[in-house]
Amino acid sequence: MRHEIAILAVPGVQLLDVCGPLDVFAEANRLLQRQIYTPRIIAVDSGEIHASSGVRLSADLQLSDTQNFAPHTFLIAGAPGIEDFAADDSLLHALIGLCMRSQRFGSVCSGALLLARTGLLAGKRVTTHWESSALLASRFPDVIVDADALCVTDGRVRTAAGVTSGLDLALRLVEEDLGREVAIEIAAHLVMFFRRPVNQTHFMRSNSASLSGRSTLQELQRWVIAHLAQVKNVAMMAEHMAISERHLTRLFRNELGMTPGQWLERERVAKAKQLLEQKSLPAKTLALECGFSGADVMRRVFSRLTGITPAAYRKITRLS
């Protein structure tokens, strides 16, 4: 069994989006003492790729030379500014061909923004870096964007949230190919979680994730964040804006892609995370300061949105 793993690296690529996954596959080769995975780095139009860090990568192939290339796995790595990357019809045609000839294909980080331009993500559930998720959803409304997930599998499509989650994705691909025990062994050798106990919500910062949208909502968002303990429900939010709850829901869906209730829950959890990182509060006090009706409700919502309990989150942040 031999698998060619091909990764497209555009100019200015995020180096870890390429090297992180390849190191996971290399570790599989080392542990099993045979060449199961063969890496192939594909450049757009040059044999040398300048990464965003300043490091230069040497490509194995150029995109124009891949007409008959059929790797087992094809991934598009992310890059700062990839949303503005110039992709003409011939480039997109080459990407579509690579995807169609591969047994599985996908992206790491913001690479999803380029992959989506092929049309192959229509109707698919995917993830990308949390900072790029709103842009991906707005530009490609037929793509189902899971902004919280670290890794997503949908049919032949595999996507990773961003940067270090490329390692998580590669580990899952190894598990698909070689089994759970091998993947667990690789995770141990690379000093990483086999399954991280958190998702993207753990890493989102409230100032950048919360105050998006147009000015009509920004004032409301700032007011709610400043008065989380007092804002009990969506009705109070609608009353503050002097509009109906239905109208408020429509505004949130149009501008943020979520309901006001979902946004309010995320802000409560963001506040809880901040307090857990800074203070040692009883669960009941923590819940009240974040506007939850009780500690049990806080625990359920926190676990649903982050994949981890408040107590476990406190332990992780105190150890890091």
PDB file of C-alpha atoms in Angstrom:
ATOM      1  CA  MET A   1       0.000   0.000   0.000  1.00  0.00           C
ATOM      2  CA  ARG A   2       1.519   3.297  -1.146  1.00  0.00           C
ATOM      3  CA  HIS A   3      -0.211   6.663  -0.965  1.00  0.00           C
ATOM      4  CA  GLU A   4       0.918   9.807  -2.723  1.00  0.00           C
ATOM      5  CA  ILE A   5      -0.022  12.889  -0.694  1.00  0.00           C
ATOM      6  CA  ALA A   6      -0.080  15.998  -2.865  1.00  0.00           C
ATOM      7  CA  ILE A   7      -0.351  19.484  -1.389  1.00  0.00           C
ATOM      8  CA  LEU A   8      -0.781  22.621  -3.466  1.00  0.00           C
ATOM      9  CA  ALA A   9       1.275  25.487  -2.053  1.00  0.00           C
ATOM     10  CA  VAL A  10       0.365  28.868  -3.508  1.00  0.00           C
ATOM     11  CA  PRO A  11       2.818  31.791  -3.315  1.00  0.00           C
ATOM     12  CA  GLY A  12       2.911  33.067   0.272  1.00  0.00           C
ATOM     13  CA  VAL A  13       1.673  29.748   1.650  1.00  0.00           C
ATOM     14  CA  GLN A  14       1.460  29.233   5.419  1.00  0.00           C
ATOM     15  CA  LEU A  15       4.410  26.905   5.954  1.00  0.00           C
ATOM     16  CA  LEU A  16       2.829  24.849   8.730  1.00  0.00           C
ATOM     17  CA  ASP A  17      -0.202  24.109   6.527  1.00  0.00           C
ATOM     18  CA  VAL A  18       2.191  22.150   4.308  1.00  0.00           C
ATOM     19  CA  CYS A  19       4.866  20.832   6.651  1.00  0.00           C
ATOM     20  CA  GLY A  20       2.575  19.958   9.566  1.00  0.00           C
ATOM     21  CA  PRO A  21       0.533  17.321   7.710  1.00  0.00           C
ATOM     22  CA  LEU A  22       3.612  16.005   5.889  1.00  0.00           C
ATOM     23  CA  ASP A  23       5.391  15.437   9.206  1.00  0.00           C
ATOM     24  CA  VAL A  24       2.477  13.287  10.377  1.00  0.00           C
ATOM     25  CA  PHE A  25       2.719  11.137   7.248  1.00  0.00           C
ATOM     26  CA  ALA A  26       6.507  10.950   7.596  1.00  0.00           C
ATOM     27  CA  GLU A  27       6.092   9.725  11.171  1.00  0.00           C
ATOM     28  CA  ALA A  28       3.824   6.941   9.914  1.00  0.00           C
ATOM     29  CA  ASN A  29       6.560   5.873   7.500  1.00  0.00           C
ATOM     30  CA  ARG A  30       9.151   5.924  10.277  1.00  0.00           C
ATOM     31  CA  LEU A  31       7.091   3.974  12.781  1.00  0.00           C
ATOM     32  CA  LEU A  32       6.092   1.272  10.298  1.00  0.00           C
ATOM     33  CA  GLN A  33       9.539   1.256   8.662  1.00  0.00           C
ATOM     34  CA  ARG A  34       8.269   1.420   5.117  1.00  0.00           C
ATOM     35  CA  GLN A  35       7.351   4.075   2.573  1.00  0.00           C
ATOM     36  CA  ILE A  36       3.571   4.151   2.876  1.00  0.00           C
ATOM     37  CA  TYR A  37       3.220   7.862   2.157  1.00  0.00           C
ATOM     38  CA  THR A  38       5.067   9.767  -0.553  1.00  0.00           C
ATOM     39  CA  PRO A  39       4.832  13.571  -0.340  1.00  0.00           C
ATOM     40  CA  ARG A  40       4.396  15.738  -3.421  1.00  0.00           C
ATOM     41  CA  ILE A  41       4.396  19.544  -3.199  1.00  0.00           C
ATOM     42  CA  ILE A  42       2.712  21.234  -6.138  1.00  0.00           C
ATOM     43  CA  ALA A  43       3.490  24.820  -7.125  1.00  0.00           C
ATOM     44  CA  VAL A  44       1.266  27.069  -9.183  1.00  0.00           C
ATOM     45  CA  ASP A  45       3.818  28.187 -11.757  1.00  0.00           C
ATOM     46  CA  SER A  46       7.327  27.982 -10.328  1.00  0.00           C
ATOM     47  CA  GLY A  47       9.602  25.333  -8.886  1.00  0.00           C
ATOM     48  CA  GLU A  48      10.330  27.508  -5.858  1.00  0.00           C
ATOM     49  CA  ILE A  49       7.606  28.673  -3.473  1.00  0.00           C
ATOM     50  CA  HIS A  50       8.141  31.547  -1.055  1.00  0.00           C
ATOM     51  CA  ALA A  51       6.182  30.885   2.144  1.00  0.00           C
ATOM     52  CA  SER A  52       4.704  33.682   4.242  1.00  0.00           C
ATOM     53  CA  SER A  53       7.447  33.095   6.825  1.00  0.00           C
ATOM     54  CA  GLY A  54      10.169  33.782   4.248  1.00  0.00           C
ATOM     55  CA  VAL A  55      11.185  30.136   3.948  1.00  0.00           C
ATOM     56  CA  ARG A  56      11.440  28.755   0.412  1.00  0.00           C
ATOM     57  CA  LEU A  57       9.963  25.405  -0.595  1.00  0.00           C
ATOM     58  CA  SER A  58      11.072  23.343  -3.558  1.00  0.00           C
ATOM     59  CA  ALA A  59       8.132  21.943  -5.510  1.00  0.00           C
ATOM     60  CA  ASP A  60       7.975  18.452  -6.964  1.00  0.00           C
ATOM     61  CA  LEU A  61       5.502  19.448  -9.664  1.00  0.00           C
ATOM     62  CA  GLN A  62       3.991  22.490 -11.257  1.00  0.00           C
ATOM     63  CA  LEU A  63       0.233  22.647 -11.658  1.00  0.00           C
ATOM     64  CA  SER A  64       0.552  22.638 -15.449  1.00  0.00           C
ATOM     65  CA  ASP A  65       2.298  19.244 -15.279  1.00  0.00           C
ATOM     66  CA  THR A  66      -0.459  17.434 -13.374  1.00  0.00           C
ATOM     67  CA  GLN A  67      -2.826  16.510 -16.237  1.00  0.00           C
ATOM     68  CA  ASN A  68      -2.223  12.790 -15.664  1.00  0.00           C
ATOM     69  CA  PHE A  69      -1.243  12.939 -12.006  1.00  0.00           C
ATOM     70  CA  ALA A  70      -3.634  11.046  -9.728  1.00  0.00           C
ATOM     71  CA  PRO A  71      -2.516  11.269  -6.091  1.00  0.00           C
ATOM     72  CA  HIS A  72      -4.303   9.299  -3.412  1.00  0.00           C
ATOM     73  CA  THR A  73      -4.905  12.508  -1.421  1.00  0.00           C
ATOM     74  CA  PHE A  74      -4.886  16.092  -2.671  1.00  0.00           C
ATOM     75  CA  LEU A  75      -4.999  19.090  -0.325  1.00  0.00           C
ATOM     76  CA  ILE A  76      -4.825  22.847  -0.851  1.00  0.00           C
ATOM     77  CA  ALA A  77      -2.829  24.641   1.837  1.00  0.00           C
ATOM     78  CA  GLY A  78      -3.873  28.041   3.139  1.00  0.00           C
ATOM     79  CA  ALA A  79      -2.087  31.361   2.819  1.00  0.00           C
ATOM     80  CA  PRO A  80      -2.586  34.890   4.143  1.00  0.00           C
ATOM     81  CA  GLY A  81      -4.561  36.749   1.496  1.00  0.00           C
ATOM     82  CA  ILE A  82      -5.543  33.641  -0.450  1.00  0.00           C
ATOM     83  CA  GLU A  83      -9.048  35.101  -0.813  1.00  0.00           C
ATOM     84  CA  ASP A  84      -7.528  37.538  -3.346  1.00  0.00           C
ATOM     85  CA  PHE A  85      -5.395  34.957  -5.151  1.00  0.00           C
ATOM     86  CA  ALA A  86      -5.808  35.264  -8.946  1.00  0.00           C
ATOM     87  CA  ALA A  87      -7.118  31.951 -10.254  1.00  0.00           C
ATOM     88  CA  ASP A  88      -7.951  31.836 -13.956  1.00  0.00           C
ATOM     89  CA  ASP A  89     -10.032  29.162 -15.688  1.00  0.00           C
ATOM     90  CA  SER A  90      -7.033  27.000 -16.569  1.00  0.00           C
ATOM     91  CA  LEU A  91      -5.850  26.935 -12.953  1.00  0.00           C
ATOM     92  CA  LEU A  92      -9.307  26.049 -11.661  1.00  0.00           C
ATOM     93  CA  HIS A  93      -9.638  23.367 -14.347  1.00  0.00           C
ATOM     94  CA  ALA A  94      -6.340  21.849 -13.183  1.00  0.00           C
ATOM     95  CA  LEU A  95      -7.525  21.881  -9.563  1.00  0.00           C
ATOM     96  CA  ILE A  96     -10.809  20.211 -10.507  1.00  0.00           C
ATOM     97  CA  GLY A  97      -8.899  17.524 -12.394  1.00  0.00           C
ATOM     98  CA  LEU A  98      -6.639  16.813  -9.421  1.00  0.00           C
ATOM     99  CA  CYS A  99      -9.617  16.590  -7.088  1.00  0.00           C
ATOM    100  CA  MET A 100     -11.551  14.286  -9.395  1.00  0.00           C
ATOM    101  CA  ARG A 101      -8.573  11.956  -9.907  1.00  0.00           C
ATOM    102  CA  SER A 102      -7.845  11.738  -6.170  1.00  0.00           C
ATOM    103  CA  GLN A 103      -9.495   9.278  -3.810  1.00  0.00           C
ATOM    104  CA  ARG A 104      -9.969  12.098  -1.323  1.00  0.00           C
ATOM    105  CA  PHE A 105      -9.350  15.832  -1.537  1.00  0.00           C
ATOM    106  CA  GLY A 106      -9.705  18.901   0.611  1.00  0.00           C
ATOM    107  CA  SER A 107      -7.979  21.852   2.211  1.00  0.00           C
ATOM    108  CA  VAL A 108      -6.099  23.114   5.219  1.00  0.00           C
ATOM    109  CA  CYS A 109      -6.992  26.465   6.777  1.00  0.00           C
ATOM    110  CA  SER A 110      -7.935  29.197   4.287  1.00  0.00           C
ATOM    111  CA  GLY A 111      -7.169  26.853   1.404  1.00  0.00           C
ATOM    112  CA  ALA A 112     -10.915  26.185   1.484  1.00  0.00           C
ATOM    113  CA  LEU A 113     -11.458  29.609  -0.103  1.00  0.00           C
ATOM    114  CA  LEU A 114      -9.544  28.500  -3.192  1.00  0.00           C
ATOM    115  CA  LEU A 115     -11.003  24.996  -3.230  1.00  0.00           C
ATOM    116  CA  ALA A 116     -14.541  26.406  -3.077  1.00  0.00           C
ATOM    117  CA  ARG A 117     -13.903  28.278  -6.337  1.00  0.00           C
ATOM    118  CA  THR A 118     -13.834  24.926  -8.145  1.00  0.00           C
ATOM    119  CA  GLY A 119     -17.512  24.380  -7.280  1.00  0.00           C
ATOM    120  CA  LEU A 120     -16.693  20.994  -5.752  1.00  0.00           C
ATOM    121  CA  LEU A 121     -17.703  22.084  -2.243  1.00  0.00           C
ATOM    122  CA  ALA A 122     -21.287  22.927  -3.192  1.00  0.00           C
ATOM    123  CA  GLY A 123     -23.623  21.177  -0.775  1.00  0.00           C
ATOM    124  CA  LYS A 124     -20.668  19.903   1.263  1.00  0.00           C
ATOM    125  CA  ARG A 125     -20.067  20.458   4.957  1.00  0.00           C
ATOM    126  CA  VAL A 126     -16.610  21.961   5.457  1.00  0.00           C
ATOM    127  CA  THR A 127     -14.545  23.959   7.909  1.00  0.00           C
ATOM    128  CA  THR A 128     -11.862  26.607   7.635  1.00  0.00           C
ATOM    129  CA  HIS A 129     -10.002  28.973   9.942  1.00  0.00           C
ATOM    130  CA  TRP A 130     -12.530  30.771  12.146  1.00  0.00           C
ATOM    131  CA  GLU A 131     -11.401  34.148  10.805  1.00  0.00           C
ATOM    132  CA  SER A 132     -12.202  32.982   7.246  1.00  0.00           C
ATOM    133  CA  SER A 133     -15.459  31.162   7.963  1.00  0.00           C
ATOM    134  CA  ALA A 134     -17.772  34.162   7.499  1.00  0.00           C
ATOM    135  CA  LEU A 135     -16.072  35.089   4.221  1.00  0.00           C
ATOM    136  CA  LEU A 136     -16.326  31.518   2.951  1.00  0.00           C
ATOM    137  CA  ALA A 137     -20.009  31.344   3.849  1.00  0.00           C
ATOM    138  CA  SER A 138     -20.818  34.710   2.249  1.00  0.00           C
ATOM    139  CA  ARG A 139     -18.913  34.091  -0.975  1.00  0.00           C
ATOM    140  CA  PHE A 140     -20.160  30.529  -1.377  1.00  0.00           C
ATOM    141  CA  PRO A 141     -23.664  30.277   0.119  1.00  0.00           C
ATOM    142  CA  ASP A 142     -24.088  26.746  -1.266  1.00  0.00           C
ATOM    143  CA  VAL A 143     -21.250  25.535   0.981  1.00  0.00           C
ATOM    144  CA  ILE A 144     -22.182  24.408   4.511  1.00  0.00           C
ATOM    145  CA  VAL A 145     -19.556  26.028   6.751  1.00  0.00           C
ATOM    146  CA  ASP A 146     -18.991  24.588  10.229  1.00  0.00           C
ATOM    147  CA  ALA A 147     -17.043  27.397  11.882  1.00  0.00           C
ATOM    148  CA  ASP A 148     -16.505  25.477  15.132  1.00  0.00           C
ATOM    149  CA  ALA A 149     -15.091  22.186  13.837  1.00  0.00           C
ATOM    150  CA  LEU A 150     -11.369  21.447  13.722  1.00  0.00           C
ATOM    151  CA  CYS A 151     -11.756  18.806  11.003  1.00  0.00           C
ATOM    152  CA  VAL A 152     -14.689  17.815   8.812  1.00  0.00           C
ATOM    153  CA  THR A 153     -15.263  14.780   6.577  1.00  0.00           C
ATOM    154  CA  ASP A 154     -18.013  14.826   3.959  1.00  0.00           C
ATOM    155  CA  GLY A 155     -17.800  12.086   1.362  1.00  0.00           C
ATOM    156  CA  ARG A 156     -14.436  12.415  -0.370  1.00  0.00           C
ATOM    157  CA  VAL A 157     -13.887  15.911   1.027  1.00  0.00           C
ATOM    158  CA  ARG A 158     -11.605  16.506   4.017  1.00  0.00           C
ATOM    159  CA  THR A 159     -11.097  19.984   5.483  1.00  0.00           C
ATOM    160  CA  ALA A 160      -9.147  21.339   8.453  1.00  0.00           C
ATOM    161  CA  ALA A 161      -9.773  24.551  10.373  1.00  0.00           C
ATOM    162  CA  GLY A 162      -6.368  26.137  10.283  1.00  0.00           C
ATOM    163  CA  VAL A 163      -2.633  25.910  10.792  1.00  0.00           C
ATOM    164  CA  THR A 164      -2.060  23.316  13.558  1.00  0.00           C
ATOM    165  CA  SER A 165      -5.359  21.578  12.812  1.00  0.00           C
ATOM    166  CA  GLY A 166      -3.692  20.399   9.602  1.00  0.00           C
ATOM    167  CA  LEU A 167      -1.869  17.949  11.871  1.00  0.00           C
ATOM    168  CA  ASP A 168      -5.218  16.824  13.305  1.00  0.00           C
ATOM    169  CA  LEU A 169      -6.513  16.244   9.783  1.00  0.00           C
ATOM    170  CA  ALA A 170      -3.431  14.279   8.744  1.00  0.00           C
ATOM    171  CA  LEU A 171      -3.763  12.140  11.864  1.00  0.00           C
ATOM    172  CA  ARG A 172      -7.354  11.329  10.936  1.00  0.00           C
ATOM    173  CA  LEU A 173      -6.279  10.402   7.420  1.00  0.00           C
ATOM    174  CA  VAL A 174      -3.672   8.041   8.871  1.00  0.00           C
ATOM    175  CA  GLU A 175      -6.379   6.541  11.071  1.00  0.00           C
ATOM    176  CA  GLU A 176      -8.504   5.954   7.961  1.00  0.00           C
ATOM    177  CA  ASP A 177      -5.616   4.245   6.185  1.00  0.00           C
ATOM    178  CA  LEU A 178      -3.730   2.405   8.925  1.00  0.00           C
ATOM    179  CA  GLY A 179      -6.060   2.194  11.912  1.00  0.00           C
ATOM    180  CA  ARG A 180      -6.592   3.842  15.261  1.00  0.00           C
ATOM    181  CA  GLU A 181      -3.618   2.296  17.073  1.00  0.00           C
ATOM    182  CA  VAL A 182      -1.099   3.590  14.547  1.00  0.00           C
ATOM    183  CA  ALA A 183      -2.626   7.062  14.689  1.00  0.00           C
ATOM    184  CA  ILE A 184      -2.508   7.058  18.502  1.00  0.00           C
ATOM    185  CA  GLU A 185       1.152   6.045  18.388  1.00  0.00           C
ATOM    186  CA  ILE A 186       1.963   8.854  15.964  1.00  0.00           C
ATOM    187  CA  ALA A 187       0.165  11.385  18.174  1.00  0.00           C
ATOM    188  CA  ALA A 188       2.245  10.249  21.150  1.00  0.00           C
ATOM    189  CA  HIS A 189       5.513  10.606  19.234  1.00  0.00           C
ATOM    190  CA  LEU A 190       4.563  14.056  17.966  1.00  0.00           C
ATOM    191  CA  VAL A 191       3.411  15.121  21.467  1.00  0.00           C
ATOM    192  CA  MET A 192      -0.069  16.031  20.285  1.00  0.00           C
ATOM    193  CA  PHE A 193      -3.624  15.063  21.190  1.00  0.00           C
ATOM    194  CA  PHE A 194      -5.044  12.098  19.310  1.00  0.00           C
ATOM    195  CA  ARG A 195      -8.351  13.978  19.612  1.00  0.00           C
ATOM    196  CA  ARG A 196      -8.123  17.520  20.890  1.00  0.00           C
ATOM    197  CA  PRO A 197     -10.525  18.151  23.799  1.00  0.00           C
ATOM    198  CA  VAL A 198     -11.618  21.470  22.282  1.00  0.00           C
ATOM    199  CA  ASN A 199     -12.870  22.836  18.983  1.00  0.00           C
ATOM    200  CA  GLN A 200     -12.381  26.218  17.272  1.00  0.00           C
ATOM    201  CA  THR A 201     -14.549  28.075  19.775  1.00  0.00           C
ATOM    202  CA  HIS A 202     -11.721  27.543  22.263  1.00  0.00           C
ATOM    203  CA  PHE A 203      -9.467  29.770  20.151  1.00  0.00           C
ATOM    204  CA  MET A 204     -11.896  32.467  19.001  1.00  0.00           C
ATOM    205  CA  ARG A 205     -11.344  35.865  20.553  1.00  0.00           C
ATOM    206  CA  SER A 206     -14.512  37.775  21.327  1.00  0.00           C
ATOM    207  CA  ASN A 207     -13.348  41.161  20.049  1.00  0.00           C
ATOM    208  CA  SER A 208     -12.827  39.866  16.508  1.00  0.00           C
ATOM    209  CA  ALA A 209     -15.560  37.267  16.411  1.00  0.00           C
ATOM    210  CA  SER A 210     -18.306  39.255  18.073  1.00  0.00           C
ATOM    211  CA  LEU A 211     -18.308  42.736  16.646  1.00  0.00           C
ATOM    212  CA  SER A 212     -18.838  41.784  13.031  1.00  0.00           C
ATOM    213  CA  GLY A 213     -21.842  42.902  11.055  1.00  0.00           C
ATOM    214  CA  ARG A 214     -23.179  46.327  10.205  1.00  0.00           C
ATOM    215  CA  SER A 215     -23.487  49.336  12.495  1.00  0.00           C
ATOM    216  CA  THR A 216     -27.127  48.599  13.380  1.00  0.00           C
ATOM    217  CA  LEU A 217     -25.998  45.424  15.102  1.00  0.00           C
ATOM    218  CA  GLN A 218     -22.624  46.592  16.377  1.00  0.00           C
ATOM    219  CA  GLU A 219     -24.153  48.900  18.980  1.00  0.00           C
ATOM    220  CA  LEU A 220     -26.411  46.108  20.181  1.00  0.00           C
ATOM    221  CA  GLN A 221     -23.512  43.661  20.341  1.00  0.00           C
ATOM    222  CA  ARG A 222     -21.411  46.063  22.394  1.00  0.00           C
ATOM    223  CA  TRP A 223     -24.320  46.740  24.750  1.00  0.00           C
ATOM    224  CA  VAL A 224     -25.035  43.044  25.270  1.00  0.00           C
ATOM    225  CA  ILE A 225     -21.370  42.184  25.877  1.00  0.00           C
ATOM    226  CA  ALA A 226     -21.153  44.970  28.458  1.00  0.00           C
ATOM    227  CA  HIS A 227     -24.339  43.771  30.223  1.00  0.00           C
ATOM    228  CA  LEU A 228     -24.256  39.979  29.809  1.00  0.00           C
ATOM    229  CA  ALA A 229     -25.289  39.346  33.401  1.00  0.00           C
ATOM    230  CA  GLN A 230     -28.403  41.491  32.957  1.00  0.00           C
ATOM    231  CA  VAL A 231     -29.444  40.476  29.423  1.00  0.00           C
ATOM    232  CA  LYS A 232     -31.590  37.417  30.081  1.00  0.00           C
ATOM    233  CA  ASN A 233     -32.932  36.610  26.630  1.00  0.00           C
ATOM    234  CA  VAL A 234     -33.377  37.620  22.995  1.00  0.00           C
ATOM    235  CA  ALA A 235     -36.539  39.556  23.853  1.00  0.00           C
ATOM    236  CA  MET A 236     -34.434  42.030  25.855  1.00  0.00           C
ATOM    237  CA  MET A 237     -32.103  42.439  22.871  1.00  0.00           C
ATOM    238  CA  ALA A 238     -35.021  43.163  20.557  1.00  0.00           C
ATOM    239  CA  GLU A 239     -36.496  45.602  23.084  1.00  0.00           C
ATOM    240  CA  HIS A 240     -33.184  47.455  23.292  1.00  0.00           C
ATOM    241  CA  MET A 241     -33.284  48.008  19.520  1.00  0.00           C
ATOM    242  CA  ALA A 242     -37.053  48.734  19.560  1.00  0.00           C
ATOM    243  CA  ILE A 243     -37.757  46.064  16.959  1.00  0.00           C
ATOM    244  CA  SER A 244     -39.538  42.713  16.981  1.00  0.00           C
ATOM    245  CA  GLU A 245     -37.746  39.457  17.765  1.00  0.00           C
ATOM    246  CA  ARG A 246     -38.566  38.252  14.245  1.00  0.00           C
ATOM    247  CA  HIS A 247     -36.894  41.311  12.727  1.00  0.00           C
ATOM    248  CA  LEU A 248     -33.886  40.894  15.009  1.00  0.00           C
ATOM    249  CA  THR A 249     -33.560  37.258  13.969  1.00  0.00           C
ATOM    250  CA  ARG A 250     -33.669  38.271  10.320  1.00  0.00           C
ATOM    251  CA  LEU A 251     -30.914  40.846  10.882  1.00  0.00           C
ATOM    252  CA  PHE A 252     -28.667  38.342  12.632  1.00  0.00           C
ATOM    253  CA  ARG A 253     -29.190  35.692   9.967  1.00  0.00           C
ATOM    254  CA  ASN A 254     -28.495  38.129   7.143  1.00  0.00           C
ATOM    255  CA  GLU A 255     -25.417  39.738   8.699  1.00  0.00           C
ATOM    256  CA  LEU A 256     -23.883  37.020  10.891  1.00  0.00           C
ATOM    257  CA  GLY A 257     -25.331  33.767   9.585  1.00  0.00           C
ATOM    258  CA  MET A 258     -26.757  32.765  12.968  1.00  0.00           C
ATOM    259  CA  THR A 259     -29.724  33.502  15.214  1.00  0.00           C
ATOM    260  CA  PRO A 260     -29.483  36.070  18.030  1.00  0.00           C
ATOM    261  CA  GLY A 261     -29.930  33.223  20.506  1.00  0.00           C
ATOM    262  CA  GLN A 262     -26.932  31.378  19.080  1.00  0.00           C
ATOM    263  CA  TRP A 263     -24.847  34.552  19.176  1.00  0.00           C
ATOM    264  CA  LEU A 264     -25.890  35.247  22.772  1.00  0.00           C
ATOM    265  CA  GLU A 265     -24.874  31.734  23.843  1.00  0.00           C
ATOM    266  CA  ARG A 266     -21.476  32.156  22.210  1.00  0.00           C
ATOM    267  CA  GLU A 267     -20.907  35.446  24.000  1.00  0.00           C
ATOM    268  CA  ARG A 268     -21.850  33.917  27.351  1.00  0.00           C
ATOM    269  CA  VAL A 269     -19.376  31.093  26.736  1.00  0.00           C
ATOM    270  CA  ALA A 270     -16.687  33.568  25.613  1.00  0.00           C
ATOM    271  CA  LYS A 271     -17.185  35.503  28.857  1.00  0.00           C
ATOM    272  CA  ALA A 272     -17.038  32.292  30.873  1.00  0.00           C
ATOM    273  CA  LYS A 273     -13.772  31.321  29.187  1.00  0.00           C
ATOM    274  CA  GLN A 274     -12.299  34.729  29.974  1.00  0.00           C
ATOM    275  CA  LEU A 275     -13.274  34.464  33.642  1.00  0.00           C
ATOM    276  CA  LEU A 276     -12.050  30.871  33.906  1.00  0.00           C
ATOM    277  CA  GLU A 277      -8.661  32.013  32.597  1.00  0.00           C
ATOM    278  CA  GLN A 278      -8.447  34.917  35.052  1.00  0.00           C
ATOM    279  CA  LYS A 279     -10.264  33.953  38.256  1.00  0.00           C
ATOM    280  CA  SER A 280     -11.263  31.044  40.472  1.00  0.00           C
ATOM    281  CA  LEU A 281     -14.993  31.524  40.912  1.00  0.00           C
ATOM    282  CA  PRO A 282     -17.628  29.102  42.217  1.00  0.00           C
ATOM    283  CA  ALA A 283     -19.661  27.620  39.355  1.00  0.00           C
ATOM    284  CA  LYS A 284     -22.831  29.389  40.481  1.00  0.00           C
ATOM    285  CA  THR A 285     -21.125  32.801  40.599  1.00  0.00           C
ATOM    286  CA  LEU A 286     -19.491  32.221  37.223  1.00  0.00           C
ATOM    287  CA  ALA A 287     -22.831  31.313  35.678  1.00  0.00           C
ATOM    288  CA  LEU A 288     -24.517  34.446  37.046  1.00  0.00           C
ATOM    289  CA  GLU A 289     -21.755  36.769  35.832  1.00  0.00           C
ATOM    290  CA  CYS A 290     -22.137  35.375  32.325  1.00  0.00           C
ATOM    291  CA  GLY A 291     -25.926  35.598  32.325  1.00  0.00           C
ATOM    292  CA  PHE A 292     -26.698  31.890  32.557  1.00  0.00           C
ATOM    293  CA  SER A 293     -29.729  30.926  34.622  1.00  0.00           C
ATOM    294  CA  GLY A 294     -27.682  28.397  36.586  1.00  0.00           C
ATOM    295  CA  ALA A 295     -24.492  26.360  36.759  1.00  0.00           C
ATOM    296  CA  ASP A 296     -26.063  23.300  35.110  1.00  0.00           C
ATOM    297  CA  VAL A 297     -27.273  25.354  32.157  1.00  0.00           C
ATOM    298  CA  MET A 298     -23.824  26.925  31.823  1.00  0.00           C
ATOM    299  CA  ARG A 299     -22.173  23.503  31.886  1.00  0.00           C
ATOM    300  CA  ARG A 300     -24.450  22.133  29.158  1.00  0.00           C
ATOM    301  CA  VAL A 301     -24.056  25.130  26.839  1.00  0.00           C
ATOM    302  CA  PHE A 302     -20.305  25.410  27.450  1.00  0.00           C
ATOM    303  CA  SER A 303     -19.792  21.707  26.701  1.00  0.00           C
ATOM    304  CA  ARG A 304     -21.958  21.821  23.581  1.00  0.00           C
ATOM    305  CA  LEU A 305     -20.109  24.789  22.089  1.00  0.00           C
ATOM    306  CA  THR A 306     -16.543  23.917  23.103  1.00  0.00           C
ATOM    307  CA  GLY A 307     -16.562  20.142  23.486  1.00  0.00           C
ATOM    308  CA  ILE A 308     -15.228  20.445  27.034  1.00  0.00           C
ATOM    309  CA  THR A 309     -16.639  21.246  30.494  1.00  0.00           C
ATOM    310  CA  PRO A 310     -15.846  24.536  32.281  1.00  0.00           C
ATOM    311  CA  ALA A 311     -13.888  22.629  34.928  1.00  0.00           C
ATOM    312  CA  ALA A 312     -11.768  20.863  32.317  1.00  0.00           C
ATOM    313  CA  TYR A 313     -11.226  24.150  30.487  1.00  0.00           C
ATOM    314  CA  ARG A 314      -9.958  25.732  33.711  1.00  0.00           C
ATOM    315  CA  LYS A 315      -7.457  22.898  34.149  1.00  0.00           C
ATOM    316  CA  ILE A 316      -6.176  23.178  30.565  1.00  0.00           C
ATOM    317  CA  THR A 317      -5.710  26.950  30.707  1.00  0.00           C
ATOM    318  CA  ARG A 318      -4.015  26.817  34.085  1.00  0.00           C
ATOM    319  CA  LEU A 319      -1.556  24.198  32.779  1.00  0.00           C
ATOM    320  CA  SER A 320      -0.745  26.051  29.550  1.00  0.00           C
TER     321      SER A 320
END
